[in-house]
Short mmCIF file of C-alpha atoms in Angstrom, two decimals:
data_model
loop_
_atom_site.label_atom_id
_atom_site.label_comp_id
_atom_site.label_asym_id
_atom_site.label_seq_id
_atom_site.Cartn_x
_atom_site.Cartn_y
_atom_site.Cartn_z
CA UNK A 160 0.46 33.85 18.74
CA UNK A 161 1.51 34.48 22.27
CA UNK A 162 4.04 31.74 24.48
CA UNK A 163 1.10 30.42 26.32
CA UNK A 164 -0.60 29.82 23.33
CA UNK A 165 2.32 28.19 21.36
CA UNK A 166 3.21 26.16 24.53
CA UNK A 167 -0.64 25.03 24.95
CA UNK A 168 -0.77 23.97 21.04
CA UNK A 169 2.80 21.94 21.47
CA UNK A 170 1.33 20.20 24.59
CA UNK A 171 -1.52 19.29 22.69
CA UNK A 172 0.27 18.00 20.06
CA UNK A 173 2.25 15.96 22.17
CA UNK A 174 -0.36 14.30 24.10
CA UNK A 175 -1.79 13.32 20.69
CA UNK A 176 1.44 11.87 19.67
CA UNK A 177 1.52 10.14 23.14
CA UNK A 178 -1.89 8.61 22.78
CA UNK A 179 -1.27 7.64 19.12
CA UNK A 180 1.77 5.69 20.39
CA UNK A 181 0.13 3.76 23.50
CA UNK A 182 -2.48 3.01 20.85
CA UNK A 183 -0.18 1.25 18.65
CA UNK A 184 1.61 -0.43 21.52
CA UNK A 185 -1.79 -1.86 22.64
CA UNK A 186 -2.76 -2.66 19.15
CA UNK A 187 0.06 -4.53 18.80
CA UNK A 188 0.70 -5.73 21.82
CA UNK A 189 -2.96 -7.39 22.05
CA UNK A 190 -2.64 -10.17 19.45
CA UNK A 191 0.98 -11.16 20.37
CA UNK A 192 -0.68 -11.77 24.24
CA UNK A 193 -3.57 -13.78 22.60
CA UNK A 194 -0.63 -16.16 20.53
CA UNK A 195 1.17 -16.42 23.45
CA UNK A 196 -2.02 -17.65 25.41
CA UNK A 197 -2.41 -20.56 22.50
CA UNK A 198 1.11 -21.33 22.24
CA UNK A 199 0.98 -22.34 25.82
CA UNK A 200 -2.57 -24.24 25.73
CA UNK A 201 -1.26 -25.94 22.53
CA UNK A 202 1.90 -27.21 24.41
CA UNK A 203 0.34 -27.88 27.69
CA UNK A 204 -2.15 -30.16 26.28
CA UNK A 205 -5.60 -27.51 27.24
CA UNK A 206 -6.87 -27.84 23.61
CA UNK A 207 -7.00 -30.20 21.08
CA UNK A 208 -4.15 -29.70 18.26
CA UNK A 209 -5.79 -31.28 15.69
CA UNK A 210 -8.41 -28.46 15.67
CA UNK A 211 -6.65 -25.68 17.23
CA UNK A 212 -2.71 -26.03 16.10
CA UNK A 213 -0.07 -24.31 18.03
CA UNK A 214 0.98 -20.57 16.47
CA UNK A 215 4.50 -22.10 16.18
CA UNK A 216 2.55 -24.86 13.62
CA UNK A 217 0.97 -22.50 11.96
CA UNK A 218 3.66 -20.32 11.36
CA UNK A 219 5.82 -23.17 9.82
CA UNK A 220 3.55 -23.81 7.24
CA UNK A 221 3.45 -20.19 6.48
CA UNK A 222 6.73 -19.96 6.12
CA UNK A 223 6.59 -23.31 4.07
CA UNK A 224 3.85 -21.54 1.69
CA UNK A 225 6.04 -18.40 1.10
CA UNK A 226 8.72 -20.45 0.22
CA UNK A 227 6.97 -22.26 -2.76
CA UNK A 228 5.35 -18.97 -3.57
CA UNK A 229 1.67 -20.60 -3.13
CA UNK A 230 0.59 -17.97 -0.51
CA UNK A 231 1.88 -15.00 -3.34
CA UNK A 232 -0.10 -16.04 -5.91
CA UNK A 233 -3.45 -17.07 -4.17
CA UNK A 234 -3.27 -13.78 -2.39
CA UNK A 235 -2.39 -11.59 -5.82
CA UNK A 236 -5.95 -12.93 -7.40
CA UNK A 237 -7.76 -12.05 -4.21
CA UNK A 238 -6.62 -8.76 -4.15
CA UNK A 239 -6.96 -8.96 -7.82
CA UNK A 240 -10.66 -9.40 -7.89
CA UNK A 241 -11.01 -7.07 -4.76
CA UNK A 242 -9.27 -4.02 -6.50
CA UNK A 243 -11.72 -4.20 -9.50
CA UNK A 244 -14.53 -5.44 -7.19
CA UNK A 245 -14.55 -2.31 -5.37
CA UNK A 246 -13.64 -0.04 -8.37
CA UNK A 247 -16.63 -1.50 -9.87
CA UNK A 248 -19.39 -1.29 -7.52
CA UNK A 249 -17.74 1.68 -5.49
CA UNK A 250 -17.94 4.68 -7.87
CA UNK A 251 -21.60 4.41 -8.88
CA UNK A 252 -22.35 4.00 -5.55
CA UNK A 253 -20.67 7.01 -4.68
CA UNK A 254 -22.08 8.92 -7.49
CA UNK A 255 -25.65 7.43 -6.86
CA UNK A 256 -25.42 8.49 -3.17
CA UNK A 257 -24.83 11.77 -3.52
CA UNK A 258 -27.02 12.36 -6.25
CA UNK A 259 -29.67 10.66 -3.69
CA UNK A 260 -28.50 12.85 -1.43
CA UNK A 261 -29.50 16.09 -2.77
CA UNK A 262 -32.19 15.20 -5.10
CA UNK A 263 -35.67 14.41 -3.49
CA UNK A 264 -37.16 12.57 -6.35
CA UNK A 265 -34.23 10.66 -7.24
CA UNK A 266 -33.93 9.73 -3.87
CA UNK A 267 -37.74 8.56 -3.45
CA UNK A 268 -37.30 6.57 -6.95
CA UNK A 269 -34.23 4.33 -5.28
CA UNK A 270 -34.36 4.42 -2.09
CA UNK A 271 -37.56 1.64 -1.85
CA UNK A 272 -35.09 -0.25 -4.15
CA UNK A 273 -32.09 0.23 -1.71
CA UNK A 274 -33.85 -0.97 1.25
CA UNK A 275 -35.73 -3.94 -0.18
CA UNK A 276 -32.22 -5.31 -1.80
CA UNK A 277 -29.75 -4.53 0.91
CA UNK A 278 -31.59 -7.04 3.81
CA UNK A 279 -30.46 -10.12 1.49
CA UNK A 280 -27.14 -11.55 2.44
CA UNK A 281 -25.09 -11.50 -0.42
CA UNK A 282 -23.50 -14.70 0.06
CA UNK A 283 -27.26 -16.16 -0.77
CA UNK A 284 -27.33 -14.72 -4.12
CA UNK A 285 -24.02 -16.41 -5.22
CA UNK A 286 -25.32 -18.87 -6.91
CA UNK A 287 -27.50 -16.52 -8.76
CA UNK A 288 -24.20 -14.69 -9.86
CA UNK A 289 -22.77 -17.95 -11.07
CA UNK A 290 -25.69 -18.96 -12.70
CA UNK A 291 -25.45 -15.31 -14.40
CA UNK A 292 -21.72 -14.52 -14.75
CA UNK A 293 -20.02 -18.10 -14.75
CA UNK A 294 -17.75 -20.21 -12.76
CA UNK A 295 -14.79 -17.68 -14.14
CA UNK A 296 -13.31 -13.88 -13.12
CA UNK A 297 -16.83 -11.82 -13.82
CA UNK A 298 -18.25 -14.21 -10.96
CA UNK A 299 -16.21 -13.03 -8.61
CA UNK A 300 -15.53 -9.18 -9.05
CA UNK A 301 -19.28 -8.99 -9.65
CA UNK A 302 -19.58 -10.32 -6.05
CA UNK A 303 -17.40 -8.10 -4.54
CA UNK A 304 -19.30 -5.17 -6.22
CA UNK A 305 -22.25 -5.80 -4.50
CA UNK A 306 -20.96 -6.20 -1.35
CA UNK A 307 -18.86 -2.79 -1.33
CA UNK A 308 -22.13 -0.94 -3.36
CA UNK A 309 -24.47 -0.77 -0.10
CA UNK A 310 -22.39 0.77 2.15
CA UNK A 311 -20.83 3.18 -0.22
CA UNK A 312 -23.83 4.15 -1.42
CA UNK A 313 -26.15 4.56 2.12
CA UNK A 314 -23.06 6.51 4.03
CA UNK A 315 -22.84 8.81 0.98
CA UNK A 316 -26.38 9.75 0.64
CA UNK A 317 -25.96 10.15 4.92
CA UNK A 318 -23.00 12.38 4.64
CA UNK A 319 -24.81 14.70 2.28
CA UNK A 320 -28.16 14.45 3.39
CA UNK A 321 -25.69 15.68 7.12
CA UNK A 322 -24.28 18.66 5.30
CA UNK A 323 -25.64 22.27 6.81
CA UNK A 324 -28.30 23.54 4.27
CA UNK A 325 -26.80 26.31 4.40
CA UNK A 326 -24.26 25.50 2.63
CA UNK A 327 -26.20 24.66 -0.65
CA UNK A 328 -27.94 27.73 0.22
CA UNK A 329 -24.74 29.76 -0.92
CA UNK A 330 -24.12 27.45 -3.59
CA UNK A 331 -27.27 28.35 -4.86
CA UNK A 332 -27.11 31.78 -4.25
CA UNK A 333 -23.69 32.13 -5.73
CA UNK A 334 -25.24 30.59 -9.47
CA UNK A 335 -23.20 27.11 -8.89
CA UNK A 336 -23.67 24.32 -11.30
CA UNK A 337 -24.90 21.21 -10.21
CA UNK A 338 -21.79 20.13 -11.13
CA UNK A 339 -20.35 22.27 -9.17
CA UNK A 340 -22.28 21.96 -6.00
CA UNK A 341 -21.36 17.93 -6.27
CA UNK A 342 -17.48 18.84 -6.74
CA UNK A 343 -17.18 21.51 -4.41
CA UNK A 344 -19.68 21.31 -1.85
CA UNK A 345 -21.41 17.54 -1.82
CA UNK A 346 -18.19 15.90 -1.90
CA UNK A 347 -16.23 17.54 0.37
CA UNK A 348 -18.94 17.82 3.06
CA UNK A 349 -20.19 14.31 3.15
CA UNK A 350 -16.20 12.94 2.89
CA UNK A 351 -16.11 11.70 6.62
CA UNK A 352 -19.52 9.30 6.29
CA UNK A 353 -17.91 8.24 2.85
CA UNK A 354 -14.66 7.17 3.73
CA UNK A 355 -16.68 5.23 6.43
CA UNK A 356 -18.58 3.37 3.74
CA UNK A 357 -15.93 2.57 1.77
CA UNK A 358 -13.74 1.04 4.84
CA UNK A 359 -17.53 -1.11 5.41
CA UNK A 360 -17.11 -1.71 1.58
CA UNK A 361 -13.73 -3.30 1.14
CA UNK A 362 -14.39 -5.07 4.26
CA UNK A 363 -17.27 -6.85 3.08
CA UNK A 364 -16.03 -6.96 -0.13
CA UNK A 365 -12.76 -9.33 1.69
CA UNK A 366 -15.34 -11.29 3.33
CA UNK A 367 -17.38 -11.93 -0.18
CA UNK A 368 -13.93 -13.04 -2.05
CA UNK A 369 -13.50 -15.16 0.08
CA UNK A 370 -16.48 -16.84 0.02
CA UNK A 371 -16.77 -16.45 -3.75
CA UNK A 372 -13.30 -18.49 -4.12
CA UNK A 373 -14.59 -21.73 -2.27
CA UNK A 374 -16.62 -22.10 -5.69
CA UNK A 375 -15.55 -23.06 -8.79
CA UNK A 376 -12.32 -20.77 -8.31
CA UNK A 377 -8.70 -21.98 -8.99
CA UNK A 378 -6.76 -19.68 -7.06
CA UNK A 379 -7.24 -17.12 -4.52
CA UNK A 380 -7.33 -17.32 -0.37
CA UNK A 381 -10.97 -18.76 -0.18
CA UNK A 382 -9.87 -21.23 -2.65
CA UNK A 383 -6.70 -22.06 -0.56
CA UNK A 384 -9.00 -22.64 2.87
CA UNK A 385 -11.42 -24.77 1.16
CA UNK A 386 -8.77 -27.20 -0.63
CA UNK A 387 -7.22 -27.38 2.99
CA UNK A 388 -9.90 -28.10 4.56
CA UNK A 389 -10.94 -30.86 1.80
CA UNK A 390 -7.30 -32.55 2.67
CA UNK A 391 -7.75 -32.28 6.01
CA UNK A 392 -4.52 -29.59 6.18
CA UNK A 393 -5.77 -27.54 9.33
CA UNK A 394 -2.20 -25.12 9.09
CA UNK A 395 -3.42 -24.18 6.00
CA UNK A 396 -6.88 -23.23 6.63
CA UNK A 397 -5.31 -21.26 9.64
CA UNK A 398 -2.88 -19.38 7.31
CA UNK A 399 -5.20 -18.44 4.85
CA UNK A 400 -7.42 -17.22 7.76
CA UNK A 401 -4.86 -15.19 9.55
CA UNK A 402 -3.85 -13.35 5.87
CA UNK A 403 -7.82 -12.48 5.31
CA UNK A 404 -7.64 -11.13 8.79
CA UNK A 405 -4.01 -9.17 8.13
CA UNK A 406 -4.93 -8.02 4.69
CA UNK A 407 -8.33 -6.62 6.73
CA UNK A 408 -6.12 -4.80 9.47
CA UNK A 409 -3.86 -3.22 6.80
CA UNK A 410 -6.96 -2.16 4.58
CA UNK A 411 -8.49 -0.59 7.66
CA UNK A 412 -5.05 1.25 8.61
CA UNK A 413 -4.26 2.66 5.19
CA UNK A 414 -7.60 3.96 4.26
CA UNK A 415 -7.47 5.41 8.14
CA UNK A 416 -4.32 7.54 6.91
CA UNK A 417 -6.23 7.82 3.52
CA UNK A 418 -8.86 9.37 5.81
CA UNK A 419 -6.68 11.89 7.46
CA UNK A 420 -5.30 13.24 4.62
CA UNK A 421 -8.74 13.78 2.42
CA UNK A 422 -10.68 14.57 5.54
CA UNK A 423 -7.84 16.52 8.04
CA UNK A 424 -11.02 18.20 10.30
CA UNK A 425 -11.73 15.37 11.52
CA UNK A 426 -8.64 13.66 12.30
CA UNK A 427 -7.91 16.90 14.47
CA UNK A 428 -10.53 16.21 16.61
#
């Protein structure tokens, strides 16, 4: 490689680096100016309190929660019943997608299925879970698994159905199994509309917990915001909002570096 060349490729890379960093700045920099903002409405009087509590409130009661360990274990069983929520209704979707993906028939026999099921809001068929599953655990991982099973299984069957012909051409041509045209060329090539559906996935799944928890559950974050708001404790209901929303932010940044590392083409871009 010539100096131009190397000196081109550094400058690129630096620019990157650059752009990453004013990113994070920004991203960080964002919410702080929108706390800030309520802080100063809280104190001046421009909102009502009782509804909207100062960030200074809210963050004493966190602190408060931490401290008696509350916050720890309702947010354990949420991410308790995500982890096996999304185990549970991510891998067949994945499998199912990609098998949709390059099959023709399969894919006619499931995908009237898909699209008459995935229109109804899951939160709706709660109560048919309960009635099914119980009041207990099975309830609630159950509900995560359909949430995170849609948008697994759609962007997988995309990300093949995406993948240059061409490509299963020389499978083909080269006597590949079927196995291995699903290790070696399916998986790898629809990766990028994957990891998409599974970042969809966990967030819905989050947003189904947490809905799932306001019934008959004992613990968890949902569980937390609806016994808050049944004792009128408006902190609370704040902090177990603001961890839903943090636990969603770190999700989305480790399965972006999750991303990078099982899909690096793209990331270059």
């Amino acid at each position: 490689m010539s100096v131009a060349k190397k000196a081109r490729a550094a400058q690129s890379r630096t620019k990157m680096r650059v752009a990453k960093n004013r990113d994070l700045v920004i991203g960080i920099a964002s919410p702080l100016a929108l706390l800030l903002v309520w802080e100063l409405c809280a104190r001046l009087g421009a909102i009502d309190t009782r509804f909207f509590p100062a960030p200074s409130q809210v963050g004493a009661r966190l602190a408060a929660l931490v401290a008696s360990g509350a916050l720890w274990s309702d947010t354990a069983a949420s991410l308790t019943r995500l982890f096996w929520g999304t185990l549970l209704g991510g891998i067949p979707a994945l499998a199912l997608g990609i098998v949709m993906g390059l099959s023709r028939p399969i894919r006619a026999v499931f995908d009237p299925l898909v699209a008459a099921t995935y229109p109804i809001p899951k939160s709706a068929i709660l109560p048919l879970i309960l009635l099914i599953f119980g009041l207990g655990e099975a309830s609630k991982i159950v509900m995560v698994a359909t949430g995170v099973f849609y948008p697994v299984l759609i962007n997988a069957m995309a990300g093949v159905m995406e993948i240059n012909k061409i490509y299963l051409d020389v499978g083909h041509n080269f006597k590949a199994s079927r196995w291995q045209v699903f290790t070696t060329i399916a998986l790898p090539g629809a990766m990028p509309l994957i990891m998409t559906g599974v970042k969809l996935g966990v967030g819905m799944g989050l947003i189904l917990i947490t809905i799932a928890e306001m019934v008959g559950a004992e613990s968890g974050l949902g569980h937390m915001i609806w016994n808050a708001w049944e004792i009128l404790s408006v902190e609370t209901m704040y902090v177990g909002l603001i961890v839903v929303a943090l636990l969603g932010f770190l999700f989305s940044l480790a399965l972006t570096e999750l991303e990078r590392w099982l899909v690096p083409w793209k990331a270059a871009r």
